[in-house]
Tab-separated table of C-alpha atoms in Angstrom:
chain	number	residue	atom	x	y	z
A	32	UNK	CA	-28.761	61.628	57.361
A	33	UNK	CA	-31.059	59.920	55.408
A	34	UNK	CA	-28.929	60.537	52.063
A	35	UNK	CA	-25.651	60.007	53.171
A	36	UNK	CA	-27.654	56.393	54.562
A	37	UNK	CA	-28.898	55.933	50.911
A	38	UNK	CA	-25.250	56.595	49.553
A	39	UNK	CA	-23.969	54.080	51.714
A	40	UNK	CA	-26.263	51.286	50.793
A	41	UNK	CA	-25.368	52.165	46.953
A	42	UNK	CA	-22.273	51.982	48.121
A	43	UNK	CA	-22.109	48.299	49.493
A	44	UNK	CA	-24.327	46.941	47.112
A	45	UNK	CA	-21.620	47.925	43.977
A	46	UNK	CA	-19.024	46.518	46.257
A	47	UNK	CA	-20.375	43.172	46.936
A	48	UNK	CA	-21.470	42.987	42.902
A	49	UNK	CA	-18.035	43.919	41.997
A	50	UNK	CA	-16.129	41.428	44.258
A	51	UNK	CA	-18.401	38.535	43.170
A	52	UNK	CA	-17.360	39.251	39.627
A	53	UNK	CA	-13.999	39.555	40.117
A	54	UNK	CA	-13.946	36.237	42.118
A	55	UNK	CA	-14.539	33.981	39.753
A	56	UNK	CA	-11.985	33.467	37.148
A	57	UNK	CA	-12.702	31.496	34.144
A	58	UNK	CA	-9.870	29.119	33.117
A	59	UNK	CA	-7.006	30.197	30.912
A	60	UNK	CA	-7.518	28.958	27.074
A	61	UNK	CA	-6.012	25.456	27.066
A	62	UNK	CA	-5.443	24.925	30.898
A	63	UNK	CA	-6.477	21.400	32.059
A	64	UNK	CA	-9.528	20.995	34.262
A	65	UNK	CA	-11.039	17.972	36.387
A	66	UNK	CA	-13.602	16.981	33.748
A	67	UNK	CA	-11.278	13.596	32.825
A	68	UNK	CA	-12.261	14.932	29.234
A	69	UNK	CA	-10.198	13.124	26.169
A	70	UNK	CA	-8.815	14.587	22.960
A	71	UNK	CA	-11.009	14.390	20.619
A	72	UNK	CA	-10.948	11.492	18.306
A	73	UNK	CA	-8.871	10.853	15.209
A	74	UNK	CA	-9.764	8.834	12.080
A	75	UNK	CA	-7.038	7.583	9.871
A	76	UNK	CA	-7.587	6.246	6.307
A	77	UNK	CA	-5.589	3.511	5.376
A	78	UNK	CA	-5.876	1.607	1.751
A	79	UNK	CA	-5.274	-2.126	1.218
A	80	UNK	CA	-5.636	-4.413	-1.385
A	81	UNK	CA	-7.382	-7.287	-1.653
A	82	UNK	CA	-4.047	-9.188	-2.145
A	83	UNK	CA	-2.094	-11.564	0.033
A	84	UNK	CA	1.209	-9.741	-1.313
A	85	UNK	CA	0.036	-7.061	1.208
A	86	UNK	CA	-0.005	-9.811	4.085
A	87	UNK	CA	2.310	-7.560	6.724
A	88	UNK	CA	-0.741	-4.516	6.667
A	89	UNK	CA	-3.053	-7.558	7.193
A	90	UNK	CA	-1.602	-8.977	10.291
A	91	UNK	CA	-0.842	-5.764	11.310
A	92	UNK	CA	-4.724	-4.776	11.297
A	93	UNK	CA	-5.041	-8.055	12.855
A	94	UNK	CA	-3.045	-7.879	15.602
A	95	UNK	CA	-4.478	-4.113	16.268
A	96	UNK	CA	-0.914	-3.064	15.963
A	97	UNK	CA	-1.738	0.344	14.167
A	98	UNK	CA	-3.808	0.938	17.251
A	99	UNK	CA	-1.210	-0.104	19.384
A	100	UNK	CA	1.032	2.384	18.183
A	101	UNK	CA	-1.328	5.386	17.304
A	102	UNK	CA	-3.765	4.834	20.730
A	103	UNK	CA	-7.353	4.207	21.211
A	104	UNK	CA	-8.213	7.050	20.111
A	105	UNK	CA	-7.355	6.724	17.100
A	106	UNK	CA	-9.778	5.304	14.949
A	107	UNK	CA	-8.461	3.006	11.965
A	108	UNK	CA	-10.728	3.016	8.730
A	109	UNK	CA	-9.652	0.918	6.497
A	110	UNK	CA	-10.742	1.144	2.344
A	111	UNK	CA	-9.911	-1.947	0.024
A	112	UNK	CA	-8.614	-1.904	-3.401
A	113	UNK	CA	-8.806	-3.775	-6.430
A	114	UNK	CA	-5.612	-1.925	-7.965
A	115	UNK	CA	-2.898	0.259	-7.646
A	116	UNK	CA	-4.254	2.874	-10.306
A	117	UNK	CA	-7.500	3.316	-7.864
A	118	UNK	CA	-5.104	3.642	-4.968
A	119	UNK	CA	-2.908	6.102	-6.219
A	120	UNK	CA	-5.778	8.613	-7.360
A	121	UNK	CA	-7.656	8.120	-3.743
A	122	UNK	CA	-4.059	9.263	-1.717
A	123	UNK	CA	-3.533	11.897	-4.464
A	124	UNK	CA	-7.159	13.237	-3.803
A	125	UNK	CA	-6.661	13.153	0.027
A	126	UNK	CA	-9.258	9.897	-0.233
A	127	UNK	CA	-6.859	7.954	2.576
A	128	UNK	CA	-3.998	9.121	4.267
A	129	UNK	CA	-1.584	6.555	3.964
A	130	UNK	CA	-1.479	2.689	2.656
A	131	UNK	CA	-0.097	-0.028	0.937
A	132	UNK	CA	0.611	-0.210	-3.132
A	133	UNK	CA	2.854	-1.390	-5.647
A	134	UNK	CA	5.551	1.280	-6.764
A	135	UNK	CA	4.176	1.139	-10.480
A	136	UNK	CA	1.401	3.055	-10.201
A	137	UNK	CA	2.146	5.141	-7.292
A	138	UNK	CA	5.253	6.227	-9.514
A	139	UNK	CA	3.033	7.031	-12.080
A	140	UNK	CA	0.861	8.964	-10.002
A	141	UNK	CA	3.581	10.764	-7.768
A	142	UNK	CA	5.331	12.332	-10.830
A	143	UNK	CA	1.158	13.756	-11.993
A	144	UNK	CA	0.247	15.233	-8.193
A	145	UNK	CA	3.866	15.240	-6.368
A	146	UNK	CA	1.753	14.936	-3.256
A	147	UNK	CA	2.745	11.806	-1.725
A	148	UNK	CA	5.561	9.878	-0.629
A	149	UNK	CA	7.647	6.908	0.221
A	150	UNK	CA	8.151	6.513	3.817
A	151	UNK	CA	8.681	2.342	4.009
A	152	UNK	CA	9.205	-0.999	2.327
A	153	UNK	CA	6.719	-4.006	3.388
A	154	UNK	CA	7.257	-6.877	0.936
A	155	UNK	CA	9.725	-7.554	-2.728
A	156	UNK	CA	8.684	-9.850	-5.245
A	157	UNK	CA	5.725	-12.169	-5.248
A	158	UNK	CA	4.296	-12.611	-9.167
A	159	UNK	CA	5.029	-15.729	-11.388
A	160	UNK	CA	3.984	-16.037	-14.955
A	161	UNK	CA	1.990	-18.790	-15.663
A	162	UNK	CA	1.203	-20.103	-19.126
A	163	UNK	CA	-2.165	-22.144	-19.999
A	164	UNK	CA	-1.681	-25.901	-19.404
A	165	UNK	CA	-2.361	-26.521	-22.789
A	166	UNK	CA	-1.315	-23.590	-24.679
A	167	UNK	CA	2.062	-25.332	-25.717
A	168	UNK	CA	3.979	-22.375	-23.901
A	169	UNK	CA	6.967	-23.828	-22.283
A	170	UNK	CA	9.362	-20.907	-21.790
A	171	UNK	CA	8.919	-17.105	-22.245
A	172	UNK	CA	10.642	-16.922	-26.066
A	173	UNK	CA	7.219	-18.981	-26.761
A	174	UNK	CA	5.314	-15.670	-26.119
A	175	UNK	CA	5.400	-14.485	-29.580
A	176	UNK	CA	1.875	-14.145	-30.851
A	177	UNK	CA	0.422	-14.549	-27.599
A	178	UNK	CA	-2.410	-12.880	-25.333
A	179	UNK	CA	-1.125	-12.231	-21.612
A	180	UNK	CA	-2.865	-10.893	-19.353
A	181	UNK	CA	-1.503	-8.820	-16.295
A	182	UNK	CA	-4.195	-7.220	-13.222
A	183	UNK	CA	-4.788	-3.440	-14.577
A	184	UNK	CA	-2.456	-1.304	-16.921
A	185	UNK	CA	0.517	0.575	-15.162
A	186	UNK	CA	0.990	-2.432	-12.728
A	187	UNK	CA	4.083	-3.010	-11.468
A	188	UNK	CA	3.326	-6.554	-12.952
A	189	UNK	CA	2.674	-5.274	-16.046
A	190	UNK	CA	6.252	-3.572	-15.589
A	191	UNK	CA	7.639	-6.836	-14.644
A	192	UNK	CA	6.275	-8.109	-17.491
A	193	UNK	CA	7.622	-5.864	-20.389
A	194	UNK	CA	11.191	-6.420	-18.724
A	195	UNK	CA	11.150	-10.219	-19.047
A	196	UNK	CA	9.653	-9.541	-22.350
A	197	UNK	CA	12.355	-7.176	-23.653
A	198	UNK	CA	15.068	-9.583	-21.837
A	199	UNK	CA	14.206	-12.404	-24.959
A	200	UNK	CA	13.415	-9.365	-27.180
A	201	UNK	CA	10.207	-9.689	-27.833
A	202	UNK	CA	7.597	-6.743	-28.365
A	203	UNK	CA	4.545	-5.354	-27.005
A	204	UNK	CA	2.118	-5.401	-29.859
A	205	UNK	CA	-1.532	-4.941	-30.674
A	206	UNK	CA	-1.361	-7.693	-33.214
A	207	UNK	CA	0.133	-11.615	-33.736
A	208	UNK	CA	3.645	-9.964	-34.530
A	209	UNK	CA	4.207	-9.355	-30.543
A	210	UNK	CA	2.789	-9.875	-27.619
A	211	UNK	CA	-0.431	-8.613	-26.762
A	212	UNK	CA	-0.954	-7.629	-23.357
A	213	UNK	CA	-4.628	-7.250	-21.909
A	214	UNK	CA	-5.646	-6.538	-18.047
A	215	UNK	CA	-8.013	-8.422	-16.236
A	216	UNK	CA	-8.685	-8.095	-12.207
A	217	UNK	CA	-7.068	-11.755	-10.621
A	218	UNK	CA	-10.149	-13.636	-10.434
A	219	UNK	CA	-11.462	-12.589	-13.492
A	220	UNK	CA	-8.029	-14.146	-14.885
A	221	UNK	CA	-8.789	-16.985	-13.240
A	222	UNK	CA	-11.376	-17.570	-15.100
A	223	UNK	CA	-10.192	-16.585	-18.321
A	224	UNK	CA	-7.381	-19.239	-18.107
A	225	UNK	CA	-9.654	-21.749	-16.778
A	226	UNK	CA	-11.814	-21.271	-20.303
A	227	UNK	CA	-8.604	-20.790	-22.213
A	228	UNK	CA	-8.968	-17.160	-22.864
A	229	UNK	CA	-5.889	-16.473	-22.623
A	230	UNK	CA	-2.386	-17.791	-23.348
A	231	UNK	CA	-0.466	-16.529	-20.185
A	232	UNK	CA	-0.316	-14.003	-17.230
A	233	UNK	CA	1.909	-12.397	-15.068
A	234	UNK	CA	0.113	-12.775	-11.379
A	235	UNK	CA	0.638	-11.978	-8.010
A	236	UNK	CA	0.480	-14.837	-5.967
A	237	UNK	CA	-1.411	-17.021	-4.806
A	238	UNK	CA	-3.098	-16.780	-8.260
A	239	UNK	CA	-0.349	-18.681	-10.382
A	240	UNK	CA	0.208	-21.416	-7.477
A	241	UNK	CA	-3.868	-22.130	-7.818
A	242	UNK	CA	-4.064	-22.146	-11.663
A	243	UNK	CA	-1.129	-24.910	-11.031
A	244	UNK	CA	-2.837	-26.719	-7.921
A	245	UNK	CA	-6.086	-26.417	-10.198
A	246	UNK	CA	-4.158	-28.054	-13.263
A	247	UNK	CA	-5.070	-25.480	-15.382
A	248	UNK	CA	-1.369	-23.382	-15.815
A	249	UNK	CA	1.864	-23.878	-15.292
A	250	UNK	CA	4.396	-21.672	-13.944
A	251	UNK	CA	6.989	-21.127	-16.350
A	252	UNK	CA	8.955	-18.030	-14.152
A	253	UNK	CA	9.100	-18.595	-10.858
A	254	UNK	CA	8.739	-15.577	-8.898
A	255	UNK	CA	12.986	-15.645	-8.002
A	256	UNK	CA	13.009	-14.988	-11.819
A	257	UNK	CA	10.902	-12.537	-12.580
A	258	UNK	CA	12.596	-8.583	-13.025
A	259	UNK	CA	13.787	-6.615	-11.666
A	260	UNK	CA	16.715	-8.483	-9.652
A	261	UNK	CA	15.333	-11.697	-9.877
A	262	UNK	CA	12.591	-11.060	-7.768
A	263	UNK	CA	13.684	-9.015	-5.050
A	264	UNK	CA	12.125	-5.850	-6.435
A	265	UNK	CA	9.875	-3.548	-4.292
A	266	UNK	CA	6.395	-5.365	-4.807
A	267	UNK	CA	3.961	-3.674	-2.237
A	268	UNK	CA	5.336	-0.315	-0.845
A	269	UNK	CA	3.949	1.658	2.682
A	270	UNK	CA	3.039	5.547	1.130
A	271	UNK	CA	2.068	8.762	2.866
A	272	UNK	CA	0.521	11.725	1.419
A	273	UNK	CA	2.012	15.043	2.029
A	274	UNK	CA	-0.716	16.560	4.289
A	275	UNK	CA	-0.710	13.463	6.725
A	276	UNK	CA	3.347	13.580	7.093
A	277	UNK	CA	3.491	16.940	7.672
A	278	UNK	CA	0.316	16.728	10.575
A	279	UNK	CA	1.296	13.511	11.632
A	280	UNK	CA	4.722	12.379	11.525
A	281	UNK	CA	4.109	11.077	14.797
A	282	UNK	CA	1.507	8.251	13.722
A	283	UNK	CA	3.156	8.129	10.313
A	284	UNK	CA	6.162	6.338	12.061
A	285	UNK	CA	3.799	4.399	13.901
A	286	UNK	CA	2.509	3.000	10.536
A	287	UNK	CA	6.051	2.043	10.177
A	288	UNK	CA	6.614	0.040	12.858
A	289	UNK	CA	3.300	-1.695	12.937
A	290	UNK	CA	4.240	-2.689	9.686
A	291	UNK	CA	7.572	-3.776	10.550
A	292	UNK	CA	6.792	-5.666	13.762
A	293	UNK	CA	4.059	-8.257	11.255
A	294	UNK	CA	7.101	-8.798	8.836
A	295	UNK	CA	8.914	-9.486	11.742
A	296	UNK	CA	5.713	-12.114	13.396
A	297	UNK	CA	5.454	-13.469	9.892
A	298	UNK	CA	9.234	-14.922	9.629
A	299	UNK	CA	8.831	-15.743	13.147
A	300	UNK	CA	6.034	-17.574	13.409
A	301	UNK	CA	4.621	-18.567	9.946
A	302	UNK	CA	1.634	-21.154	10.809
A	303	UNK	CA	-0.271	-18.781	12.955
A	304	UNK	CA	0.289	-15.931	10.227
A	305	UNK	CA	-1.747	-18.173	7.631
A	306	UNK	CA	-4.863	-17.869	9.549
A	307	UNK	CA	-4.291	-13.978	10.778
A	308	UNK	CA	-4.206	-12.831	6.660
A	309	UNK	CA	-7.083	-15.327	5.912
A	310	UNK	CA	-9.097	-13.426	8.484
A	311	UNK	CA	-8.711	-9.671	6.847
A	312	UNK	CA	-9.058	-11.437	3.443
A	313	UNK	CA	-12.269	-12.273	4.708
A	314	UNK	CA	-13.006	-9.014	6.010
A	315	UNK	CA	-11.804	-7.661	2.946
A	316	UNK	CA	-13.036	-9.185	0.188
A	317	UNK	CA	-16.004	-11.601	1.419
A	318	UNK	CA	-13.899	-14.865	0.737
A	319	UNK	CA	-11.404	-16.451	2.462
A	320	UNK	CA	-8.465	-18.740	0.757
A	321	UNK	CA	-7.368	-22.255	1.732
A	322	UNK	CA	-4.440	-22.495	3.601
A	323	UNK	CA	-1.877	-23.848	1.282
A	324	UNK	CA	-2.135	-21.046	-1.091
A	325	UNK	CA	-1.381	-18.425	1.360
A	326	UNK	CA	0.971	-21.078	2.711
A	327	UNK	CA	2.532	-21.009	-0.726
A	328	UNK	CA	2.319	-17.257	-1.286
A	329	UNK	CA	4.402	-16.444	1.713
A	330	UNK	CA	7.029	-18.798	1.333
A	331	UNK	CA	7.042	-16.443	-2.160
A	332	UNK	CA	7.283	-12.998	-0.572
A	333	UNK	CA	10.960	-11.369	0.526
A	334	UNK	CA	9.132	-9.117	3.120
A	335	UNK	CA	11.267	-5.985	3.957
A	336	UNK	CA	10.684	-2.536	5.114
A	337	UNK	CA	14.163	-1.596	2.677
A	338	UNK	CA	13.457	0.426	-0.565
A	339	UNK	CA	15.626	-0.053	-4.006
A	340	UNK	CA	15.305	3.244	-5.250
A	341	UNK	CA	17.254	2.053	-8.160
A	342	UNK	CA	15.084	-0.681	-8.887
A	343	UNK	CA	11.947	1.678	-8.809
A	344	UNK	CA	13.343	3.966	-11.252
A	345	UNK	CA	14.174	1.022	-13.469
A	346	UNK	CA	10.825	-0.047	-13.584
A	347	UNK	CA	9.286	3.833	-13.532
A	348	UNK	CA	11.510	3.955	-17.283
A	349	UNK	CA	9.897	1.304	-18.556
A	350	UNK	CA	6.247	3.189	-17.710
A	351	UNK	CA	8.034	6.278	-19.698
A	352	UNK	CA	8.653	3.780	-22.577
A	353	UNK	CA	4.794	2.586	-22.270
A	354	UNK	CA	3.037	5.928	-22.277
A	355	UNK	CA	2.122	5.257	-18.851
A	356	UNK	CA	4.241	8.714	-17.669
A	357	UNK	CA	3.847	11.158	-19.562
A	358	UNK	CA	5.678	14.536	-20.594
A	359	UNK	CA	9.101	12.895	-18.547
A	360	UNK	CA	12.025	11.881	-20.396
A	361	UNK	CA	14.283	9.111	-18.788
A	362	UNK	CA	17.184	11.090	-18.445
A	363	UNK	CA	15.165	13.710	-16.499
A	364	UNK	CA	13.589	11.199	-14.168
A	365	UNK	CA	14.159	12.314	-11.042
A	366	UNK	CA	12.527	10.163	-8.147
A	367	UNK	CA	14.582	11.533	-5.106
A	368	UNK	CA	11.126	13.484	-3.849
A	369	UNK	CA	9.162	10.519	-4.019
A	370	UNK	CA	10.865	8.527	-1.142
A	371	UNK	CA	10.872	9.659	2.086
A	372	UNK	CA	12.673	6.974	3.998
A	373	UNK	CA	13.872	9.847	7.246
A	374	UNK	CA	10.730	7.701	9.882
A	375	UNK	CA	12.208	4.424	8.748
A	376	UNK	CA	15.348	4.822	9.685
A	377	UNK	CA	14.397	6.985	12.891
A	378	UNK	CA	12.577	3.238	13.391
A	379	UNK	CA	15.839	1.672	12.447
A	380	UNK	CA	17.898	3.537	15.351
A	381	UNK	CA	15.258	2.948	18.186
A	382	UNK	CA	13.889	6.270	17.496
C-alpha cells in the first residue's frame, strides 16, 4: 500500500506541474496587449537651405505641417545647407532622407549615384543679376571682360547664368576675352560687391533686391527674365532618395502635401508668411532679415509643386557643356529616372 500511495503522490504532483505550464500561454509574436505601448519612434532627415527661395519647407516646418502629416511620432531633424553641391552628396550618401534643392546640382549628382529622385515641385524662378552700381554695366552685352560671381559651381544659377550669357553670345572665359565666372556663398557676395570686387552676379533673392535697397547694384535682369522660360524654371525642387521612397512612400507623400499646403498659405495669406520664414531663417542661420526683403523675395517666387522636365534637361545640357556632368553626351541624356512625380499626383487626385 505504501508504494502504490507513493506512486500516486508522483502522480499528482506531475499533473498539477504540467497543467500550470500548459496554462499560461505567452502571446502570439505581434499580437496587441494592454500595455498602451507606442511604435517606436521615427527620425526623418530633411535638408534646407539657408535661402528664402526655399520659403514653402520653411513655413511648412513652421506650421509643424510635416508633423501633421507624418504624426508625433515622427521626429523631424532638420540639417541646413549652404549649397546645392553639399546637398546632393548628403542625400546620395543616405546623410538626409529627403529635402529641398535646386535641380542643378541634384541633376548633376543623380546621373553620378542614380539614387535619388524627383517626387515634387515647391518654387520656379527667383534670381536677378545685378551689376555693381558703378561698374558702368547697364545691360548683359556689357559683360564682356567682366568678373560675375554666382553662389557655388554647378548652381542652377550658375546654369541660368551661362544661358543668358550664350543668349548675347558671349563666352565663359578664364581671361578679359569672356566672362569670368567665380563662386562666392551670398553674403560673402555681398560683400564683395559692396567693396567692388566684383562686376556682377547672378543671385537668388533677396540678395539682388538688398544690393539695390543698399545702393550698391542694380538689377539689370529681373528675375521674369532670367532663363530658362523667362523665369518660370524649376528653382528649388522637393527630392527623395531611393531607400526612403521605397520604406516610406507613406510619409514621402506627406512631405508633399506639407509642402503644398505652405505654397498654398503663402498666396493666401502673404503678410503673416513674412514673419513665419523670418522665424526658420533665424533658426537656421542665426540672423533674421527685415521684412521688405522677404516681402520682395516672395512677390519674386512662382511657387508650384509642377515640374518642367524639359526645362531641367535644358539646363542639365548646359552642365554637360560645362564639365559639370561628366562621361554623358546630350543626345544620351536621359532624365526620365530622375523624376518621380507618381505621390504628387496621387496628392493631386485626393489620394
Amino acid at each position: 500500500m505504501k508504494k502504490w500511495s507513493v506512486m500516486l503522490s508522483v502522480l499528482l504532483v506531475l499533473t498539477l506541474v504540467l497543467a500550470a505550464c500548459g496554462g499560461k500561454k505567452e502571446p502570439a509574436a505581434g499580437a496587441g496587449n494592454n500595455s498602451g505601448s507606442k511604435a517606436a519612434a521615427k527620425t526623418v532627415r530633411l535638408g534646407i537651405f539657408k535661402n528664402v527661395t526655399h520659403a514653402p519647407g520653411y513655413v511648412a516646418l513652421e506650421q509643424g505641417l510635416f508633423k501633421k502629416y507624418w504624426g508625433e511620432n515622427v521626429k523631424v531633424d532638420v540639417t541646413a545647407f549652404d549649397n546645392g553641391s553639399d546637398f546632393s552628396t548628403a542625400l546620395a550618401t543616405d546623410q538626409i532622407d529627403l529635402g529641398f534643392v535646386g535641380p542643378g546640382p541634384s541633376t548633376n549628382q543623380f546621373l553620378k549615384s542614380k539614387n535619388f529622385r524627383i517626387i515634387s515641385g515647391s518654387n520656379n524662378g527667383g534670381a536677378v543679376l545685378v551689376a555693381g552700381k558703378d561698374s558702368g554695366i547697364n545691360s548683359v552685352k556689357e559683360l564682356a571682360g567682366k568678373t560675375v560671381a554666382i553662389p557655388t559651381k554647378g548652381s542652377t544659377n550658375e546654369i541660368s547664368l551661362r544661358l543668358l550669357l550664350q543668349q548675347n553670345n558671349l563666352k565663359v572665359t578664364t581671361d578679359k576675352t569672356g566672362v569670368q565666372i567665380i563662386a562666392r556663398a551670398p553674403a560673402d557676395t555681398l560683400i564683395a560687391m559692396r567693396q567692388k570686387e566684383i562686376d556682377a552676379t547672378l543671385i537668388p533673392e533677396p540678395w539682388g533686391t538688398q544690393m539695390e535697397q543698399e545702393g550698391i547694384g542694380k538689377i539689370i535682369t529681373p528675375w521674369d527674365q532670367i532663363p530658362p522660360n523667362n523665369g518660370n524654371y524649376p528653382l528649388t525642387i522637393l527630392v527623395a532618395s531611393d531607400k526612403f521612397l521605397k520604406d516610406n512612400r507613406e510619409l514621402a507623400k506627406g512631405a508633399i502635401k506639407a509642402n503644398a499646403d505652405a505654397i498654398d498659405f503663402i498666396k493666401k495669406n502673404p503678410e503673416k508668411a513674412y514673419e513665419q520664414v523670418n522665424n526658420q531663417l533665424k533658426a537656421l542661420s542665426g540672423k533674421g532679415m527685415d521684412t521688405s526683403l522677404i516681402k520682395a523675395a516672395l512677390s519674386h517666387l512662382n511657387l508650384t509643386t509642377d515640374v518642367d522636365k524639359a526645362a531641367i534637361e535644358e539646363m542639365a545640357k548646359v552642365s554637360i557643356d560645362a564639365g559639370y556632368i561628366k562621361d554623358v553626351k546630350k543626345e544620351d541624356l536621359d532624365l526620365s529616372k530622375f523624376l518621380d512625380l507618381s505621390l504628387l499626383n496621387e496628392v493631386k487626385q485626393g489620394k
